[in-house]
Coordinates of C-alpha atoms and ligand atoms in Angstrom, one line a residue:
X87 CA 34.5 163.3 9.8
X88 CA 37.9 164.5 8.5
X89 CA 41.0 165.1 10.7
X90 CA 44.3 166.8 10.2
X91 CA 47.2 165.2 12.1
X92 CA 50.6 166.8 12.7
X93 CA 53.5 164.6 13.7
X94 CA 51.6 161.7 12.1
X95 CA 54.8 159.9 11.1
X96 CA 56.1 159.6 14.7
X97 CA 55.7 156.8 17.3
X98 CA 52.2 157.9 18.4
X99 CA 51.1 159.5 15.1
X100 CA 51.6 156.4 13.0
X101 CA 49.5 154.2 15.4
X102 CA 46.9 156.9 15.9
X103 CA 46.5 157.5 12.1
X104 CA 46.0 153.8 11.6
X105 CA 43.4 153.6 14.4
X106 CA 41.5 156.6 13.2
X107 CA 41.3 155.3 9.6
X108 CA 40.1 152.0 11.0
X109 CA 37.4 153.8 12.9
X110 CA 36.2 155.4 9.7
X111 CA 37.8 158.9 9.8
X112 CA 39.3 160.5 6.8
X113 CA 42.8 161.7 7.6
X114 CA 45.0 164.5 6.3
X115 CA 48.5 164.8 7.8
X116 CA 51.3 167.3 7.8
X117 CA 55.0 166.3 7.4
X118 CA 58.2 168.3 7.3
X119 CA 59.7 165.6 5.1
X120 CA 58.6 165.6 1.4
X121 CA 59.7 161.9 1.2
X122 CA 56.9 161.1 3.8
X123 CA 54.0 162.7 1.9
X124 CA 52.8 159.3 0.6
X125 CA 54.0 157.2 3.5
X126 CA 50.9 156.6 5.5
X127 CA 48.5 154.2 3.9
X128 CA 44.9 155.6 3.5
X129 CA 45.9 159.1 4.6
X130 CA 46.7 162.3 2.5
X131 CA 50.0 163.9 3.3
X132 CA 50.8 167.6 3.0
X133 CA 54.1 169.5 3.4
X134 CA 55.0 172.1 6.0
X135 CA 58.1 173.4 7.5
X136 CA 59.3 176.3 9.7
X137 CA 58.0 179.0 7.4
X138 CA 55.3 177.5 5.2
X139 CA 52.3 175.3 5.2
X140 CA 50.2 173.8 2.4
X141 CA 46.8 175.3 3.3
X142 CA 45.0 172.6 1.3
X143 CA 45.6 170.4 4.3
X144 CA 42.6 172.2 6.1
X145 CA 40.1 171.4 3.4
X146 CA 36.9 169.9 5.0
X147 CA 38.8 169.2 8.2
X148 CA 36.7 169.3 11.4
X149 CA 39.3 168.4 14.0
X150 CA 43.1 168.9 14.2
X151 CA 45.3 166.5 16.2
X152 CA 48.6 168.2 17.0
X153 CA 51.5 165.9 17.9
X154 CA 54.5 167.6 16.1
X155 CA 57.7 168.1 18.1
X156 CA 61.2 166.8 17.7
X157 CA 62.3 164.0 20.0
X158 CA 63.6 164.8 23.4
X159 CA 65.7 161.7 23.5
X160 CA 68.7 163.2 21.9
X161 CA 71.5 165.0 23.7
X162 CA 70.4 168.5 24.9
X163 CA 73.0 170.7 23.4
X164 CA 72.1 174.4 23.3
X165 CA 71.2 174.1 19.5
X166 CA 69.2 171.0 20.1
X167 CA 67.3 172.6 23.0
X168 CA 66.3 175.4 20.6
X169 CA 65.0 172.7 18.2
X170 CA 63.0 171.0 21.0
X171 CA 61.4 174.3 21.8
X172 CA 60.8 175.7 18.3
X173 CA 59.5 172.4 16.9
X174 CA 56.6 172.7 19.3
X175 CA 56.0 176.4 19.8
X176 CA 56.8 177.6 16.2
X177 CA 55.0 174.7 14.6
X178 CA 51.9 175.6 16.6
X179 CA 52.1 179.2 15.4
X180 CA 52.5 178.1 11.8
X181 CA 49.5 175.8 12.1
X182 CA 47.4 178.7 13.5
X183 CA 48.6 181.1 10.8
X184 CA 47.8 178.5 8.2
X185 CA 44.3 178.2 9.6
X186 CA 43.8 181.9 9.7
X187 CA 44.9 182.2 6.1
X188 CA 41.8 180.1 5.1
X189 CA 39.6 181.8 7.6
X190 CA 36.5 182.0 5.4
X191 CA 36.5 178.4 4.3
X192 CA 37.8 176.4 7.3
X193 CA 35.4 174.2 9.3
X194 CA 37.8 173.3 12.2
X195 CA 35.9 173.1 15.4
X196 CA 38.3 171.3 17.7
X197 CA 42.0 170.9 18.4
X198 CA 43.3 167.9 20.4
X199 CA 47.0 168.6 21.2
X200 CA 49.7 166.5 22.7
X201 CA 51.2 168.0 25.9
X202 CA 53.4 166.2 28.5
X203 CA 53.5 165.5 32.2
X204 CA 56.9 167.2 32.1
X205 CA 55.0 170.4 32.7
X206 CA 54.9 169.4 36.4
X207 CA 57.9 169.9 38.6
X208 CA 59.8 166.8 39.6
X209 CA 58.5 165.7 43.0
X210 CA 59.1 162.4 44.8
X211 CA 55.9 162.5 46.8
X212 CA 53.2 164.8 45.4
X213 CA 50.5 163.4 43.2
X214 CA 49.7 166.0 40.5
X215 CA 46.3 166.7 39.1
X216 CA 45.3 169.1 36.3
X217 CA 44.5 171.9 38.9
X218 CA 48.1 172.2 39.9
X219 CA 49.5 175.7 39.5
X220 CA 52.3 175.7 37.0
X221 CA 55.4 177.9 37.6
X222 CA 58.0 176.5 35.2
X223 CA 61.6 176.4 36.5
X224 CA 63.3 173.7 34.4
X225 CA 63.9 173.6 30.6
X226 CA 61.2 170.9 30.0
X227 CA 58.6 172.6 32.3
X228 CA 59.2 175.8 30.3
X229 CA 58.9 174.1 26.9
X230 CA 55.6 172.4 27.8
X231 CA 54.2 175.4 29.5
X232 CA 54.9 177.7 26.5
X233 CA 53.6 174.9 24.1
X234 CA 50.3 174.8 26.0
X235 CA 50.0 178.6 26.0
X236 CA 50.6 178.7 22.2
X237 CA 48.0 176.0 21.7
X238 CA 45.5 178.2 23.6
X239 CA 45.8 180.8 20.8
X240 CA 43.5 178.6 18.7
X241 CA 40.6 180.0 20.8
X242 CA 40.8 183.1 18.7
X243 CA 39.5 181.0 15.8
X244 CA 36.6 179.7 17.9
X245 CA 38.2 176.3 18.2
X246 CA 37.6 174.1 21.2
X247 CA 40.9 172.9 22.7
X248 CA 41.9 169.7 24.6
X249 CA 45.4 169.3 25.8
X250 CA 46.5 165.8 26.7
X251 CA 49.4 165.8 29.2
X252 CA 50.9 162.5 28.1
X253 CA 53.0 160.3 30.4
X254 CA 55.7 157.7 29.5
X255 CA 54.3 155.9 26.5
X256 CA 54.8 152.1 26.5
X257 CA 54.6 150.7 23.0
X258 CA 55.6 147.6 21.0
X259 CA 57.2 149.8 18.3
X260 CA 59.9 151.7 20.1
X261 CA 60.0 154.6 22.6
X262 CA 61.2 153.9 26.1
X263 CA 60.6 150.1 26.1
X264 CA 62.6 149.9 22.8
X265 CA 65.5 151.6 24.6
X266 CA 65.4 149.6 27.8
X267 CA 64.6 146.2 26.3
X268 CA 68.1 145.4 25.0
X269 CA 70.1 145.9 28.3
X270 CA 67.4 144.2 30.2
X271 CA 67.4 141.3 27.8
X272 CA 71.1 141.0 28.4
X273 CA 70.5 140.9 32.2
X274 CA 71.9 144.4 32.5
X275 CA 68.6 146.2 33.4
X276 CA 68.9 148.7 36.2
X277 CA 67.0 151.7 37.6
X278 CA 68.5 155.2 37.5
X279 CA 69.3 157.3 40.5
X280 CA 67.8 155.7 43.6
X281 CA 65.0 154.1 41.6
X282 CA 62.2 155.7 43.7
X283 CA 61.2 158.3 41.1
X284 CA 57.6 158.1 40.0
X285 CA 56.9 156.9 36.5
X286 CA 53.5 157.8 35.2
X287 CA 53.2 155.5 32.3
X288 CA 50.5 154.7 29.7
X289 CA 50.0 151.7 27.4
X290 CA 49.7 152.7 23.7
X291 CA 46.3 151.2 23.4
X292 CA 44.9 153.4 26.2
X293 CA 46.7 156.5 24.8
X294 CA 45.0 155.9 21.4
X295 CA 41.7 155.2 23.2
X296 CA 41.9 158.5 25.1
X297 CA 42.7 160.4 21.9
X298 CA 39.7 158.8 20.2
X299 CA 37.4 159.7 23.1
X300 CA 38.7 163.2 23.3
X301 CA 37.9 163.7 19.6
X302 CA 34.5 162.0 19.6
X303 CA 33.2 163.6 22.9
X304 CA 34.8 167.0 22.0
X305 CA 36.7 167.3 25.3
X306 CA 37.9 170.7 26.3
X307 CA 40.6 171.5 28.9
X308 CA 43.7 169.8 30.2
X309 CA 43.8 166.0 30.8
X310 CA 46.5 163.9 32.4
X311 CA 46.9 161.0 30.0
X312 CA 48.5 158.4 32.2
X313 CA 47.4 155.0 33.6
X314 CA 45.8 154.8 37.0
X315 CA 48.7 153.2 38.9
X316 CA 52.0 154.9 38.4
X317 CA 55.0 153.0 39.8
X318 CA 58.5 153.8 40.9
X319 CA 61.3 153.2 38.4
X320 CA 62.6 150.1 40.2
X321 CA 59.1 148.5 39.8
X322 CA 59.1 149.5 36.1
X323 CA 62.5 147.9 35.5
X324 CA 61.6 144.8 37.5
X325 CA 58.3 144.4 35.5
X326 CA 60.4 144.6 32.3
X327 CA 62.9 142.0 33.5
X328 CA 60.0 139.7 34.6
X329 CA 58.3 139.9 31.1
X330 CA 61.6 139.1 29.5
X331 CA 62.2 136.3 32.0
X332 CA 65.5 137.8 33.0
X333 CA 66.9 138.3 36.5
X334 CA 66.8 141.7 38.0
X335 CA 69.6 142.1 40.4
X336 CA 71.8 145.1 39.5
X337 CA 71.8 148.0 41.9
X338 CA 70.5 151.4 40.5
X339 CA 73.0 153.4 38.4
X340 CA 74.0 156.4 40.6
X341 CA 72.7 159.9 39.5
X342 CA 76.1 161.5 39.3
X343 CA 77.2 159.0 36.6
X344 CA 74.0 159.6 34.6
X345 CA 74.5 163.3 34.8
X346 CA 78.1 163.0 33.6
X347 CA 77.0 160.9 30.6
X348 CA 73.7 162.6 29.7
X349 CA 74.1 166.1 31.0
X350 CA 70.9 168.1 31.5
X351 CA 69.0 165.4 29.5
X352 CA 69.5 163.1 32.6
X353 CA 66.4 164.9 34.0
X354 CA 64.3 162.6 31.7
X355 CA 65.3 159.6 33.7
X356 CA 66.0 161.1 37.1
X357 CA 62.9 163.3 37.5
X358 CA 59.9 162.0 39.4
X359 CA 56.3 162.4 38.3
X360 CA 53.4 160.9 40.2
X361 CA 50.4 162.0 38.2
X362 CA 46.6 161.4 38.7
X363 CA 44.4 159.9 35.9
X364 CA 41.1 160.6 37.8
X365 CA 39.9 163.3 35.4
X366 CA 40.0 161.1 32.3
X367 CA 38.2 158.4 34.2
X368 CA 35.6 160.9 35.4
X369 CA 35.2 161.8 31.7
X370 CA 34.2 158.2 31.0
X371 CA 37.4 156.6 29.8
X372 CA 37.8 153.0 30.9
X373 CA 41.4 151.9 31.0
X374 CA 42.4 148.6 29.5
X375 CA 45.8 148.5 31.3
X376 CA 46.2 149.8 34.8
X377 CA 48.8 147.3 36.0
X378 CA 52.3 147.7 34.9
X379 CA 53.1 144.0 34.7
X380 CA 50.1 143.3 32.5
X381 CA 50.9 146.2 30.3
X382 CA 54.5 145.3 29.7
X383 CA 53.7 141.6 29.3
X384 CA 51.2 142.5 26.6
X385 CA 53.7 144.6 24.8
X386 CA 56.8 142.4 25.0
X387 CA 56.0 139.3 27.0
Ligands
NAP807 N1 56.3 159.2 23.3 C1 56.2 159.7 24.6 O1 56.5 158.9 25.6 C2 55.6 161.0 24.8 C3 55.4 161.4 26.1 C4 54.8 162.7 26.4 C5 54.6 163.6 25.3 N2 54.8 163.2 24.0 C6 54.6 164.1 22.9 O2 53.7 163.6 22.0 C7 54.2 164.0 20.7 C8 54.4 162.8 19.7 O3 55.3 162.0 20.4 P1 56.0 160.8 19.6 O4 56.7 159.9 20.6 O5 55.1 160.2 18.6 O6 57.2 161.7 18.9 P2 58.1 161.3 17.6 O7 58.1 159.8 17.4 O8 59.4 161.9 17.9 O9 57.4 162.0 16.4 C9 57.2 163.4 16.4 C10 56.9 163.8 14.9 O10 56.9 165.3 15.0 C11 57.4 165.7 13.7 N3 58.4 166.8 13.9 C12 59.7 166.7 14.3 N4 60.2 167.9 14.3 C13 59.3 168.8 13.8 C14 59.3 170.2 13.5 N5 60.4 170.9 13.7 N6 58.2 170.8 13.0 C15 57.1 170.0 12.7 N7 57.0 168.7 13.0 C16 58.1 168.1 13.5 C17 58.0 164.6 12.9 O11 57.2 164.3 11.8 P3 57.8 164.7 10.3 O12 59.2 164.2 10.3 O13 56.9 163.8 9.4 O14 57.6 166.1 10.1 C18 57.9 163.4 13.9 O15 57.5 162.2 13.3 C19 55.5 164.8 20.8 O16 55.2 166.2 20.7 C20 55.9 164.5 22.2 O17 56.6 165.5 22.9 C21 55.3 161.9 23.7

């Protein structure tokens, strides 16, 4: 079975590519950086950008995994917000147009696309499942909503679509743990806001396991891709301090300070998302990590 992966050079993409090759898949990938075309061992790189795509990338491909999107962890200026939006919505259009251009010869039957729990509104109590009605109000809700809508256009090509609404990814190789590790190691770890906001996290191993299962079992629909036991931010930070054997004593950093420093991007750390993983469990996925302390300990303990 041959796959095409977009965003394969990123945090999730690199690990997923390695896992899929290990599992015996052939992998093509698309990159916007010519310097990265030969950067993933065992996979074949192809170039694309905002207005072109090498249509050879679709050759003999059965399933597309769509991860492309510029990082949200950079200051949200007006220009950069446009980049966050277009790197997801326009890249999806380019991918679809590329597929349409090889209509007679493509064999793509499935698309597994990244999405994000940021599609749900921030709520300190409510536990969201996939049935929740989405009425985007914030910037991030709008980006993810439009991204999912664009992904749905692949139905016109007879492609089955699975959208994985990914939570906070915990990885050895960077992401949120990479950012929080240094202050925590220095004994300066602290929650943001009042620390009660829900953090629906997932260990990288489970994220990769869910992608693999979605591909193999040809999942269709929307799937929250988070561990079974979300925690509040204070618990997340104290689990991190515990794993690093550092004291956790600082009070949370007040919201107004974070808003001054980070602007609208502060939503990333101040918003609350309690999200249910029942559907992926009902679809037969068995989590390796459902306890935050065990997950963080495995990654950095
Ligand atoms: N990590 C998380 O906690 C998390 C949580 C929820 C959802 N997600 C979503 O999952 C996806 C992958 O996440 P990640 O953490 O692996 O992201 P990442 O490390 O930032 O990597 C994303 C990749 O997307 C590609 N990309 C960037 N701008 C692009 C553009 N304008 N057009 C096409 N491709 C572009 C880049 O590949 P090239 O430079 O090779 O083109 C980059 O390596 C993202 O869409 C993200 O929103 C991640």
